[in-house]
Amino acid sequence: MTTYPGATGNGTPQSQDNGSDAGFGQRVDQIGSEAQQLWTDARSAVTDLGQTMDLRGRVERNPYGMMAAAIGVGYLLGGGLFTPLTARIFRLGVKLAALPLVKDELLGMAETAFQGYQTGRGMAGAGRSESTASTNATNAGTPRPPSY
């Protein structure tokens, strides 16, 4: 191992080693005051955020909703974003969100099919006698399966 003249074990020159105790104490004091300032700034930021969002009022108005929101935020911050459970919940949410759209489409298709069925029934009864036509008119409101 090579040692260089004028350097201590940590690489500082030996001439500065004598006054390093006073510099170290000042540095510790400076770090302590900076940490205290950082803590004060963080507390004031959290207080300002709480006042802006009116968290106390929201909790009083809707305690269960805020509890659910806190659980969700904790789950996400705890690393639950990219887990299989989150993927399953997301898929379920997409299905539930798409359910009204699918229901509307199916109802539209059923109405169209029923109207087509009613129209076809009316055209098939046109060649029959008067008695069957009046029977068809009476039963037009009740859907029946087609007879083959």
PDB file of C-alpha atoms in Angstrom:
ATOM      1  CA  MET A   1       0.000   0.000   0.000  1.00  0.00           C
ATOM      2  CA  THR A   2       1.352   3.378  -0.966  1.00  0.00           C
ATOM      3  CA  THR A   3       1.052   6.343   1.395  1.00  0.00           C
ATOM      4  CA  TYR A   4       1.372   9.877   0.153  1.00  0.00           C
ATOM      5  CA  PRO A   5       3.099  12.518   2.245  1.00  0.00           C
ATOM      6  CA  GLY A   6       0.783  15.141   3.778  1.00  0.00           C
ATOM      7  CA  ALA A   7      -2.418  13.012   3.617  1.00  0.00           C
ATOM      8  CA  THR A   8      -4.282  11.190   6.374  1.00  0.00           C
ATOM      9  CA  GLY A   9      -6.307   7.981   6.053  1.00  0.00           C
ATOM     10  CA  ASN A  10      -9.364   9.748   4.614  1.00  0.00           C
ATOM     11  CA  GLY A  11      -7.450  11.787   2.047  1.00  0.00           C
ATOM     12  CA  THR A  12      -7.490  15.169   3.789  1.00  0.00           C
ATOM     13  CA  PRO A  13      -4.208  17.013   4.279  1.00  0.00           C
ATOM     14  CA  GLN A  14      -2.690  16.760   7.785  1.00  0.00           C
ATOM     15  CA  SER A  15      -2.504  20.527   8.203  1.00  0.00           C
ATOM     16  CA  GLN A  16      -6.339  20.765   8.296  1.00  0.00           C
ATOM     17  CA  ASP A  17      -6.629  17.903  10.822  1.00  0.00           C
ATOM     18  CA  ASN A  18      -5.916  20.148  13.814  1.00  0.00           C
ATOM     19  CA  GLY A  19      -8.926  22.465  13.280  1.00  0.00           C
ATOM     20  CA  SER A  20     -11.335  19.785  12.073  1.00  0.00           C
ATOM     21  CA  ASP A  21     -13.068  19.402  15.478  1.00  0.00           C
ATOM     22  CA  ALA A  22     -14.503  22.922  15.313  1.00  0.00           C
ATOM     23  CA  GLY A  23     -15.531  22.447  11.658  1.00  0.00           C
ATOM     24  CA  PHE A  24     -17.201  19.118  12.421  1.00  0.00           C
ATOM     25  CA  GLY A  25     -19.295  20.619  15.230  1.00  0.00           C
ATOM     26  CA  GLN A  26     -20.349  23.497  13.014  1.00  0.00           C
ATOM     27  CA  ARG A  27     -21.299  21.086  10.287  1.00  0.00           C
ATOM     28  CA  VAL A  28     -23.408  19.000  12.696  1.00  0.00           C
ATOM     29  CA  ASP A  29     -25.157  22.159  13.907  1.00  0.00           C
ATOM     30  CA  GLN A  30     -25.797  23.236  10.327  1.00  0.00           C
ATOM     31  CA  ILE A  31     -27.236  19.817   9.404  1.00  0.00           C
ATOM     32  CA  GLY A  32     -29.430  19.900  12.515  1.00  0.00           C
ATOM     33  CA  SER A  33     -30.818  23.335  11.687  1.00  0.00           C
ATOM     34  CA  GLU A  34     -31.426  22.328   8.058  1.00  0.00           C
ATOM     35  CA  ALA A  35     -33.278  19.209   9.209  1.00  0.00           C
ATOM     36  CA  GLN A  36     -35.387  21.309  11.590  1.00  0.00           C
ATOM     37  CA  GLN A  37     -36.206  23.735   8.753  1.00  0.00           C
ATOM     38  CA  LEU A  38     -37.141  20.822   6.467  1.00  0.00           C
ATOM     39  CA  TRP A  39     -39.415  19.376   9.172  1.00  0.00           C
ATOM     40  CA  THR A  40     -41.117  22.743   9.667  1.00  0.00           C
ATOM     41  CA  ASP A  41     -41.648  23.181   5.926  1.00  0.00           C
ATOM     42  CA  ALA A  42     -43.090  19.671   5.606  1.00  0.00           C
ATOM     43  CA  ARG A  43     -45.521  20.212   8.499  1.00  0.00           C
ATOM     44  CA  SER A  44     -46.719  23.507   7.060  1.00  0.00           C
ATOM     45  CA  ALA A  45     -47.192  21.905   3.619  1.00  0.00           C
ATOM     46  CA  VAL A  46     -49.277  19.088   5.123  1.00  0.00           C
ATOM     47  CA  THR A  47     -51.342  21.601   7.115  1.00  0.00           C
ATOM     48  CA  ASP A  48     -51.939  23.722   4.008  1.00  0.00           C
ATOM     49  CA  LEU A  49     -52.937  20.640   2.000  1.00  0.00           C
ATOM     50  CA  GLY A  50     -55.342  19.554   4.730  1.00  0.00           C
ATOM     51  CA  GLN A  51     -56.961  22.986   4.837  1.00  0.00           C
ATOM     52  CA  THR A  52     -57.205  23.168   1.047  1.00  0.00           C
ATOM     53  CA  MET A  53     -58.825  19.748   0.710  1.00  0.00           C
ATOM     54  CA  ASP A  54     -60.985  20.206   3.860  1.00  0.00           C
ATOM     55  CA  LEU A  55     -60.196  16.670   5.012  1.00  0.00           C
ATOM     56  CA  ARG A  56     -61.906  17.031   8.398  1.00  0.00           C
ATOM     57  CA  GLY A  57     -65.111  18.224   6.759  1.00  0.00           C
ATOM     58  CA  ARG A  58     -65.033  15.426   4.207  1.00  0.00           C
ATOM     59  CA  VAL A  59     -64.525  12.805   6.909  1.00  0.00           C
ATOM     60  CA  GLU A  60     -67.439  14.214   8.898  1.00  0.00           C
ATOM     61  CA  ARG A  61     -69.723  14.297   5.848  1.00  0.00           C
ATOM     62  CA  ASN A  62     -68.749  10.917   4.369  1.00  0.00           C
ATOM     63  CA  PRO A  63     -66.771   8.747   6.808  1.00  0.00           C
ATOM     64  CA  TYR A  64     -67.140   5.452   4.932  1.00  0.00           C
ATOM     65  CA  GLY A  65     -66.117   6.945   1.613  1.00  0.00           C
ATOM     66  CA  MET A  66     -63.024   8.511   3.142  1.00  0.00           C
ATOM     67  CA  MET A  67     -62.167   5.205   4.827  1.00  0.00           C
ATOM     68  CA  ALA A  68     -62.415   3.451   1.458  1.00  0.00           C
ATOM     69  CA  ALA A  69     -60.258   6.150  -0.138  1.00  0.00           C
ATOM     70  CA  ALA A  70     -57.645   5.781   2.607  1.00  0.00           C
ATOM     71  CA  ILE A  71     -57.580   2.017   2.151  1.00  0.00           C
ATOM     72  CA  GLY A  72     -57.179   2.433  -1.609  1.00  0.00           C
ATOM     73  CA  VAL A  73     -54.361   4.955  -1.272  1.00  0.00           C
ATOM     74  CA  GLY A  74     -52.623   2.738   1.282  1.00  0.00           C
ATOM     75  CA  TYR A  75     -52.969  -0.262  -1.018  1.00  0.00           C
ATOM     76  CA  LEU A  76     -51.438   1.634  -3.928  1.00  0.00           C
ATOM     77  CA  LEU A  77     -48.631   3.145  -1.865  1.00  0.00           C
ATOM     78  CA  GLY A  78     -47.944  -0.258  -0.348  1.00  0.00           C
ATOM     79  CA  GLY A  79     -47.048  -1.637  -3.768  1.00  0.00           C
ATOM     80  CA  GLY A  80     -50.354  -3.187  -4.728  1.00  0.00           C
ATOM     81  CA  LEU A  81     -50.611  -1.515  -8.116  1.00  0.00           C
ATOM     82  CA  PHE A  82     -49.010  -4.266 -10.208  1.00  0.00           C
ATOM     83  CA  THR A  83     -50.329  -7.352  -8.431  1.00  0.00           C
ATOM     84  CA  PRO A  84     -52.647 -10.064  -9.764  1.00  0.00           C
ATOM     85  CA  LEU A  85     -55.378  -8.906  -7.364  1.00  0.00           C
ATOM     86  CA  THR A  86     -55.287  -5.408  -8.841  1.00  0.00           C
ATOM     87  CA  ALA A  87     -55.490  -6.842 -12.354  1.00  0.00           C
ATOM     88  CA  ARG A  88     -58.566  -8.887 -11.367  1.00  0.00           C
ATOM     89  CA  ILE A  89     -60.213  -5.885  -9.722  1.00  0.00           C
ATOM     90  CA  PHE A  90     -59.481  -3.756 -12.803  1.00  0.00           C
ATOM     91  CA  ARG A  91     -60.991  -6.364 -15.134  1.00  0.00           C
ATOM     92  CA  LEU A  92     -64.083  -6.581 -12.932  1.00  0.00           C
ATOM     93  CA  GLY A  93     -64.400  -2.788 -12.952  1.00  0.00           C
ATOM     94  CA  VAL A  94     -64.187  -2.676 -16.741  1.00  0.00           C
ATOM     95  CA  LYS A  95     -66.851  -5.355 -17.024  1.00  0.00           C
ATOM     96  CA  LEU A  96     -69.142  -3.532 -14.612  1.00  0.00           C
ATOM     97  CA  ALA A  97     -68.596  -0.245 -16.449  1.00  0.00           C
ATOM     98  CA  ALA A  98     -69.366  -1.890 -19.797  1.00  0.00           C
ATOM     99  CA  LEU A  99     -72.464  -3.687 -18.507  1.00  0.00           C
ATOM    100  CA  PRO A 100     -74.905  -0.788 -19.140  1.00  0.00           C
ATOM    101  CA  LEU A 101     -73.591  -0.396 -22.693  1.00  0.00           C
ATOM    102  CA  VAL A 102     -74.001  -4.079 -23.428  1.00  0.00           C
ATOM    103  CA  LYS A 103     -77.479  -4.089 -21.844  1.00  0.00           C
ATOM    104  CA  ASP A 104     -78.583  -1.189 -24.052  1.00  0.00           C
ATOM    105  CA  GLU A 105     -77.259  -2.924 -27.162  1.00  0.00           C
ATOM    106  CA  LEU A 106     -78.991  -6.186 -26.284  1.00  0.00           C
ATOM    107  CA  LEU A 107     -82.268  -4.409 -25.575  1.00  0.00           C
ATOM    108  CA  GLY A 108     -82.019  -2.593 -28.904  1.00  0.00           C
ATOM    109  CA  MET A 109     -81.391  -5.846 -30.730  1.00  0.00           C
ATOM    110  CA  ALA A 110     -84.302  -7.532 -28.927  1.00  0.00           C
ATOM    111  CA  GLU A 111     -86.661  -4.657 -29.782  1.00  0.00           C
ATOM    112  CA  THR A 112     -85.620  -4.803 -33.422  1.00  0.00           C
ATOM    113  CA  ALA A 113     -86.098  -8.566 -33.514  1.00  0.00           C
ATOM    114  CA  PHE A 114     -89.492  -8.281 -31.842  1.00  0.00           C
ATOM    115  CA  GLN A 115     -90.619  -5.611 -34.302  1.00  0.00           C
ATOM    116  CA  GLY A 116     -89.459  -7.826 -37.154  1.00  0.00           C
ATOM    117  CA  TYR A 117     -91.358 -10.719 -35.632  1.00  0.00           C
ATOM    118  CA  GLN A 118     -94.511  -8.615 -35.308  1.00  0.00           C
ATOM    119  CA  THR A 119     -94.182  -7.419 -38.900  1.00  0.00           C
ATOM    120  CA  GLY A 120     -93.656 -10.969 -40.163  1.00  0.00           C
ATOM    121  CA  ARG A 121     -96.639 -12.187 -38.199  1.00  0.00           C
ATOM    122  CA  GLY A 122     -98.832  -9.480 -39.657  1.00  0.00           C
ATOM    123  CA  MET A 123     -97.741 -10.312 -43.212  1.00  0.00           C
ATOM    124  CA  ALA A 124     -98.303 -14.052 -42.713  1.00  0.00           C
ATOM    125  CA  GLY A 125    -101.865 -13.448 -41.457  1.00  0.00           C
ATOM    126  CA  ALA A 126    -102.792 -11.231 -44.420  1.00  0.00           C
ATOM    127  CA  GLY A 127    -103.729 -14.209 -46.651  1.00  0.00           C
ATOM    128  CA  ARG A 128    -105.912 -15.888 -44.019  1.00  0.00           C
ATOM    129  CA  SER A 129    -109.605 -15.457 -43.365  1.00  0.00           C
ATOM    130  CA  GLU A 130    -111.179 -12.640 -41.350  1.00  0.00           C
ATOM    131  CA  SER A 131    -111.510 -14.733 -38.181  1.00  0.00           C
ATOM    132  CA  THR A 132    -107.797 -15.492 -37.960  1.00  0.00           C
ATOM    133  CA  ALA A 133    -106.960 -11.869 -38.732  1.00  0.00           C
ATOM    134  CA  SER A 134    -109.149 -10.676 -35.856  1.00  0.00           C
ATOM    135  CA  THR A 135    -107.584 -13.298 -33.579  1.00  0.00           C
ATOM    136  CA  ASN A 136    -104.126 -12.088 -34.603  1.00  0.00           C
ATOM    137  CA  ALA A 137    -105.146  -8.498 -33.909  1.00  0.00           C
ATOM    138  CA  THR A 138    -106.411  -9.466 -30.451  1.00  0.00           C
ATOM    139  CA  ASN A 139    -103.243 -11.374 -29.578  1.00  0.00           C
ATOM    140  CA  ALA A 140    -100.831  -8.852 -31.160  1.00  0.00           C
ATOM    141  CA  GLY A 141     -99.770  -7.534 -27.743  1.00  0.00           C
ATOM    142  CA  THR A 142     -98.693 -10.950 -26.425  1.00  0.00           C
ATOM    143  CA  PRO A 143     -95.518 -12.334 -27.959  1.00  0.00           C
ATOM    144  CA  ARG A 144     -95.579 -16.014 -28.844  1.00  0.00           C
ATOM    145  CA  PRO A 145     -92.914 -18.240 -30.278  1.00  0.00           C
ATOM    146  CA  PRO A 146     -93.192 -18.876 -33.996  1.00  0.00           C
ATOM    147  CA  SER A 147     -94.820 -22.108 -35.073  1.00  0.00           C
ATOM    148  CA  TYR A 148     -92.969 -24.034 -37.746  1.00  0.00           C
TER     149      TYR A 148
END
